[in-house]
Tab-separated table of C-alpha atoms in Angstrom:
chain	number	residue	atom	x	y	z
K	11	MET	CA	133.968	-125.718	-76.712
K	12	VAL	CA	133.938	-124.301	-73.337
K	13	VAL	CA	133.629	-120.697	-74.504
K	14	ALA	CA	130.654	-121.396	-76.672
K	15	HIS	CA	128.854	-123.071	-73.808
K	16	VAL	CA	129.276	-119.990	-71.671
K	17	GLU	CA	127.739	-117.795	-74.240
K	18	GLN	CA	124.577	-119.801	-74.540
K	19	ASN	CA	123.971	-119.849	-70.687
K	20	THR	CA	124.407	-115.989	-70.508
K	21	SER	CA	121.823	-115.527	-73.362
K	22	ALA	CA	119.399	-117.920	-71.730
K	23	THR	CA	119.549	-116.013	-68.491
K	24	LYS	CA	118.841	-112.703	-70.196
K	25	ASN	CA	115.949	-114.242	-71.961
K	26	ARG	CA	114.569	-115.455	-68.625
K	27	ARG	CA	114.812	-112.024	-67.035
K	28	SER	CA	112.993	-110.273	-69.906
K	29	MET	CA	110.198	-112.798	-69.679
K	30	ASN	CA	109.844	-112.425	-65.996
K	31	LYS	CA	109.606	-108.554	-66.316
K	32	LYS	CA	106.902	-108.911	-69.052
K	33	LYS	CA	104.986	-111.233	-66.719
K	34	ALA	CA	105.130	-108.773	-63.925
K	35	ARG	CA	103.889	-105.912	-66.174
K	36	THR	CA	100.938	-107.866	-67.425
K	37	ALA	CA	100.011	-108.987	-63.918
K	38	ALA	CA	100.014	-105.363	-62.779
K	39	ASN	CA	97.908	-104.230	-65.658
K	40	THR	CA	95.406	-107.040	-64.985
K	41	THR	CA	95.071	-106.023	-61.316
K	42	GLN	CA	94.444	-102.369	-62.174
K	43	ILE	CA	91.798	-103.262	-64.792
K	44	ASP	CA	90.058	-105.503	-62.321
K	45	GLY	CA	90.075	-102.776	-59.654
K	46	ASP	CA	88.568	-100.297	-62.205
K	47	GLU	CA	85.905	-102.642	-63.135
K	48	GLU	CA	84.956	-103.303	-59.533
K	49	MET	CA	84.707	-99.569	-58.740
K	50	SER	CA	82.574	-99.115	-61.836
K	51	SER	CA	80.224	-101.863	-60.896
K	52	GLY	CA	79.727	-100.552	-57.369
K	53	VAL	CA	81.562	-103.330	-55.460
K	54	ILE	CA	84.016	-101.880	-52.971
K	55	PRO	CA	87.134	-103.902	-52.450
K	56	PRO	CA	88.059	-104.963	-48.897
K	57	LEU	CA	89.964	-102.441	-46.835
K	58	ASN	CA	92.900	-102.981	-44.696
K	59	SER	CA	92.740	-102.619	-40.915
K	60	ASN	CA	94.998	-99.603	-40.920
K	61	ASN	CA	92.645	-97.675	-43.220
K	62	THR	CA	89.437	-98.397	-41.239
K	63	ALA	CA	90.230	-96.064	-38.429
K	64	GLU	CA	90.932	-93.220	-40.843
K	65	ASP	CA	87.723	-93.808	-42.821
K	66	ASN	CA	85.713	-93.833	-39.544
K	67	ASP	CA	87.127	-90.396	-38.637
K	68	LEU	CA	86.253	-89.015	-42.104
K	69	MET	CA	82.848	-90.348	-41.718
K	70	ILE	CA	82.343	-88.589	-38.295
K	71	GLU	CA	83.598	-85.250	-39.632
K	72	ILE	CA	81.621	-85.402	-42.949
K	73	ASP	CA	78.176	-86.197	-41.326
K	74	PRO	CA	77.766	-84.252	-38.040
K	75	THR	CA	74.005	-83.774	-38.255
K	76	PRO	CA	72.980	-86.395	-35.675
K	77	ALA	CA	75.213	-84.713	-32.996
K	78	LEU	CA	73.659	-81.347	-33.714
K	79	GLU	CA	70.148	-82.731	-33.359
K	80	ALA	CA	70.819	-84.254	-30.105
K	81	SER	CA	72.476	-81.145	-28.592
K	82	SER	CA	69.854	-78.637	-29.672
K	83	ALA	CA	68.107	-76.611	-26.883
K	84	PRO	CA	64.594	-77.680	-25.993
K	85	ALA	CA	61.613	-75.489	-26.708
K	86	PHE	CA	59.120	-74.818	-23.953
K	87	PRO	CA	55.761	-73.225	-24.452
K	88	ALA	CA	54.845	-69.978	-22.774
K	89	LEU	CA	53.173	-70.098	-19.363
K	90	PRO	CA	49.518	-69.052	-19.073
K	91	ALA	CA	48.489	-65.844	-17.299
K	92	SER	CA	47.078	-67.841	-14.370
K	93	ALA	CA	50.446	-69.456	-13.597
K	94	THR	CA	52.191	-66.068	-12.978
K	95	GLN	CA	49.875	-65.014	-10.238
K	96	SER	CA	51.032	-66.143	-6.856
K	97	ALA	CA	48.656	-68.169	-4.665
K	98	LEU	CA	50.004	-66.767	-1.395
K	99	LYS	CA	47.919	-66.551	1.764
K	100	SER	CA	46.455	-63.139	2.553
K	101	GLU	CA	48.585	-61.061	4.837
K	102	THR	CA	47.347	-58.327	7.268
K	103	ARG	CA	49.042	-55.305	8.654
K	104	ARG	CA	47.851	-53.083	11.521
K	105	ILE	CA	49.127	-49.424	11.789
K	106	PRO	CA	48.353	-47.522	15.003
K	107	ILE	CA	47.146	-43.937	14.559
K	108	PRO	CA	47.985	-41.407	17.230
K	109	PRO	CA	44.977	-39.621	18.972
K	110	HIS	CA	45.774	-36.359	17.537
K	111	ARG	CA	45.687	-37.635	13.942
K	112	MET	CA	42.343	-39.326	14.114
K	113	THR	CA	40.433	-36.162	13.183
K	114	PRO	CA	42.638	-35.519	10.171
K	115	ILE	CA	42.416	-39.112	8.910
K	116	LYS	CA	38.634	-38.953	8.954
K	117	LYS	CA	38.610	-35.726	6.923
K	118	ASP	CA	41.248	-37.130	4.359
K	119	TRP	CA	39.810	-40.646	4.323
K	120	ILE	CA	38.972	-40.637	0.574
K	121	ASN	CA	42.390	-39.529	-0.319
K	122	ILE	CA	43.921	-42.267	1.861
K	123	PHE	CA	41.452	-45.021	0.863
K	124	SER	CA	41.716	-44.474	-2.962
K	125	PRO	CA	45.555	-44.946	-3.427
K	126	LEU	CA	45.587	-48.059	-1.367
K	127	THR	CA	42.837	-49.734	-3.202
K	128	GLU	CA	43.400	-48.498	-6.778
K	129	ILE	CA	47.191	-48.306	-6.971
K	130	LEU	CA	48.190	-51.215	-4.658
K	131	GLY	CA	44.936	-53.390	-4.758
K	132	LEU	CA	44.740	-53.739	-0.971
K	133	GLN	CA	41.707	-53.990	1.228
K	134	VAL	CA	41.508	-51.244	3.922
K	135	ARG	CA	39.366	-50.633	6.988
K	136	MET	CA	39.505	-48.181	9.928
K	137	ASN	CA	39.233	-49.698	13.503
K	138	VAL	CA	38.038	-46.880	15.580
K	139	GLN	CA	38.034	-48.792	18.882
K	140	ARG	CA	41.674	-49.805	18.580
K	141	ARG	CA	42.622	-46.517	16.859
K	142	CYS	CA	44.398	-48.246	13.997
K	143	LEU	CA	44.137	-48.630	10.282
K	144	GLU	CA	44.078	-52.349	9.068
K	145	ILE	CA	45.177	-53.297	5.522
K	146	ARG	CA	45.522	-56.717	3.939
K	147	THR	CA	46.187	-58.302	0.529
K	148	SER	CA	43.533	-59.448	-1.876
K	149	LYS	CA	43.191	-61.236	-5.266
K	150	ALA	CA	43.607	-57.866	-6.936
K	151	THR	CA	47.119	-57.371	-5.342
K	152	THR	CA	49.686	-58.091	-7.970
K	153	GLU	CA	52.923	-56.471	-6.459
K	154	ILE	CA	54.887	-58.494	-3.656
K	155	GLY	CA	55.779	-55.427	-1.711
K	156	ALA	CA	52.334	-53.733	-1.869
K	157	LEU	CA	51.575	-54.397	1.730
K	158	GLN	CA	54.857	-52.747	3.023
K	159	LYS	CA	54.313	-49.734	0.718
K	160	GLY	CA	50.812	-49.312	2.081
K	161	ALA	CA	52.061	-49.479	5.618
K	162	ASP	CA	54.712	-46.865	4.916
K	163	PHE	CA	52.110	-44.574	3.257
K	164	VAL	CA	49.740	-44.792	6.309
K	165	LYS	CA	52.672	-44.454	8.775
K	166	ALA	CA	53.996	-41.378	6.956
K	167	TYR	CA	50.472	-39.809	7.236
K	168	ALA	CA	50.211	-40.758	10.832
K	169	LEU	CA	53.538	-38.983	11.663
K	170	GLY	CA	52.168	-35.730	10.177
K	171	PHE	CA	53.123	-35.577	6.484
K	172	ASP	CA	50.706	-34.343	3.920
K	173	VAL	CA	48.651	-36.875	1.829
K	174	ASN	CA	50.157	-35.712	-1.402
K	175	ASP	CA	53.692	-36.102	-0.068
K	176	ALA	CA	52.951	-39.474	1.386
K	177	ILE	CA	51.548	-40.723	-2.026
K	178	ALA	CA	55.195	-40.252	-3.267
K	179	LEU	CA	56.108	-43.375	-1.171
K	180	LEU	CA	53.732	-45.464	-3.402
K	181	ARG	CA	55.045	-44.141	-6.774
K	182	MET	CA	58.648	-44.149	-6.077
K	183	ASP	CA	60.970	-46.849	-4.799
K	184	ASP	CA	63.871	-44.909	-3.480
K	185	LEU	CA	62.053	-42.777	-0.778
K	186	TYR	CA	62.504	-43.546	3.083
K	187	LEU	CA	61.470	-42.241	6.448
K	188	ASP	CA	63.964	-41.239	9.078
K	189	SER	CA	63.072	-40.116	12.603
K	190	PHE	CA	65.127	-38.911	15.528
K	191	GLU	CA	64.749	-36.755	18.717
K	192	ILE	CA	66.572	-33.664	19.721
K	193	LYS	CA	67.794	-35.438	22.812
K	194	ASP	CA	69.578	-37.924	20.498
K	195	VAL	CA	71.862	-35.199	19.316
K	196	LYS	CA	72.341	-33.214	22.499
K	197	THR	CA	70.509	-33.325	25.874
K	198	LEU	CA	68.740	-29.917	26.254
K	199	HIS	CA	66.278	-28.816	28.918
K	200	GLY	CA	63.889	-25.853	29.372
K	201	ASP	CA	64.696	-22.742	27.359
K	202	HIS	CA	67.628	-24.405	25.543
K	203	LEU	CA	65.297	-26.965	24.229
K	204	SER	CA	62.752	-24.503	22.939
K	205	ARG	CA	65.423	-22.277	21.407
K	206	ALA	CA	66.778	-25.280	19.516
K	207	ILE	CA	63.285	-26.065	18.147
K	208	GLY	CA	62.904	-22.317	17.193
K	209	ARG	CA	66.213	-22.392	15.285
K	210	ILE	CA	65.162	-25.484	13.267
K	211	ALA	CA	61.800	-23.885	12.391
K	212	GLY	CA	62.934	-20.343	11.886
K	213	GLN	CA	60.646	-17.302	11.653
K	214	ASP	CA	57.302	-18.363	10.133
K	215	GLY	CA	59.035	-21.684	9.120
K	216	LYS	CA	61.574	-20.037	6.901
K	217	THR	CA	64.462	-22.171	7.908
K	218	LYS	CA	62.434	-25.420	7.684
K	219	PHE	CA	61.281	-24.460	4.184
K	220	THR	CA	64.811	-23.597	3.107
K	221	ILE	CA	66.195	-26.975	4.202
K	222	GLU	CA	63.191	-28.740	2.493
K	223	ASN	CA	63.704	-27.051	-0.783
K	224	THR	CA	67.473	-27.308	-0.820
K	225	SER	CA	67.688	-31.030	0.136
K	226	ARG	CA	64.448	-31.961	-1.774
K	227	THR	CA	62.989	-33.609	1.312
K	228	ARG	CA	59.956	-33.112	3.553
K	229	ILE	CA	60.322	-32.318	7.261
K	230	VAL	CA	57.848	-32.655	10.252
K	231	LEU	CA	58.573	-31.019	13.581
K	232	ALA	CA	56.408	-32.843	16.207
K	233	ASP	CA	57.552	-31.338	19.544
K	234	THR	CA	61.042	-32.824	20.198
K	235	LYS	CA	60.733	-35.414	17.447
K	236	ILE	CA	61.900	-34.760	13.841
K	237	HIS	CA	60.786	-36.803	10.856
K	238	ILE	CA	62.398	-36.568	7.385
K	239	MET	CA	61.093	-38.106	4.125
K	240	GLY	CA	63.266	-38.324	1.008
K	241	SER	CA	66.048	-40.312	-0.692
K	242	PHE	CA	69.000	-41.660	1.237
K	243	GLN	CA	71.418	-39.009	0.197
K	244	ASN	CA	68.916	-36.035	0.604
K	245	ILE	CA	67.944	-37.332	4.120
K	246	LYS	CA	71.610	-37.114	5.114
K	247	ILE	CA	72.015	-33.541	3.866
K	248	ALA	CA	68.789	-32.472	5.705
K	249	ARG	CA	69.750	-34.277	8.860
K	250	ASP	CA	73.341	-32.668	8.958
K	251	ALA	CA	71.749	-29.167	8.547
K	252	ILE	CA	69.345	-29.872	11.491
K	253	VAL	CA	71.995	-31.306	13.671
K	254	SER	CA	74.152	-28.277	13.177
K	255	LEU	CA	71.249	-26.028	14.198
K	256	ILE	CA	70.627	-28.159	17.339
K	257	LEU	CA	74.271	-27.855	18.308
K	258	GLY	CA	73.949	-23.988	18.157
K	259	SER	CA	75.091	-22.883	14.694
K	260	PRO	CA	73.464	-19.697	13.456
K	261	PRO	CA	71.017	-20.101	10.611
K	262	GLY	CA	73.223	-17.852	8.310
K	263	LYS	CA	76.017	-20.486	8.504
K	264	VAL	CA	73.684	-23.270	7.814
K	265	TYR	CA	72.325	-21.356	4.777
K	266	ALA	CA	75.807	-20.957	3.391
K	267	GLY	CA	76.538	-24.677	3.781
K	268	LEU	CA	73.171	-25.511	2.019
K	269	ARG	CA	74.090	-23.242	-0.879
K	270	THR	CA	77.365	-25.131	-1.414
K	271	VAL	CA	75.515	-28.401	-1.277
K	272	SER	CA	72.828	-27.367	-3.689
K	273	SER	CA	75.409	-26.177	-6.211
K	274	ARG	CA	77.239	-29.524	-5.962
K	275	MET	CA	73.976	-31.360	-6.513
K	276	LYS	CA	73.179	-29.210	-9.643
K	277	GLN	CA	76.718	-29.950	-11.022
K	278	ARG	CA	76.093	-33.723	-10.499
K	279	ALA	CA	72.709	-33.502	-12.146
K	280	LEU	CA	74.395	-31.974	-15.232
């Protein structure tokens, strides 16, 4: 009797286990079917708190258009032509004219007046009582440095340069004026001073013309003063040649030095 009772209990437990497994399978199938029906109907099931942060990150990465629109560069309309013109006050410059240059400036007045008014748009007048030339800006002046260029042009003519050479100061930006005296190099008196001036000029101005053509500058000898117009590097070449002549070097030695300098300048140009 005892053995038969034990066999019935074991069979009952097996039946219970199989029934529990079937119930679990049916419950899983029903939950899956319910979830599919909710997705097909458009109802989203509630999410867990752990999944919300990941979904938010995905949403930011998928739809970045609002951030791009906020960070786009602003577009500004073009300024009118009247806004580009500077409304500065009129400036005036007065350049003194030496007495020995008053007659030449009267003869070349048209050649001096025209570039200042047409190229730079300045207003010009000649003050005969004060012996100076006055220039000032006007509404037609468009360039900021026009007044300084006009003053340099008039000053170059007052120092003794030709009008055509002085106009180059208006058309080119890398031209300068350099002035010095013979006494700045070496104190000479009497015949020594006159011989130094003669060495710089040469016979019929040959030495001066050679220095000008080699260094691409313009030189004016006004008594003991020397004025040079050209670029910075060319002014240095001409000044070194003139200084060596003042110190007593023969013109032949200076010519040889100028030949070497001119050959180097041609090589650099190539």
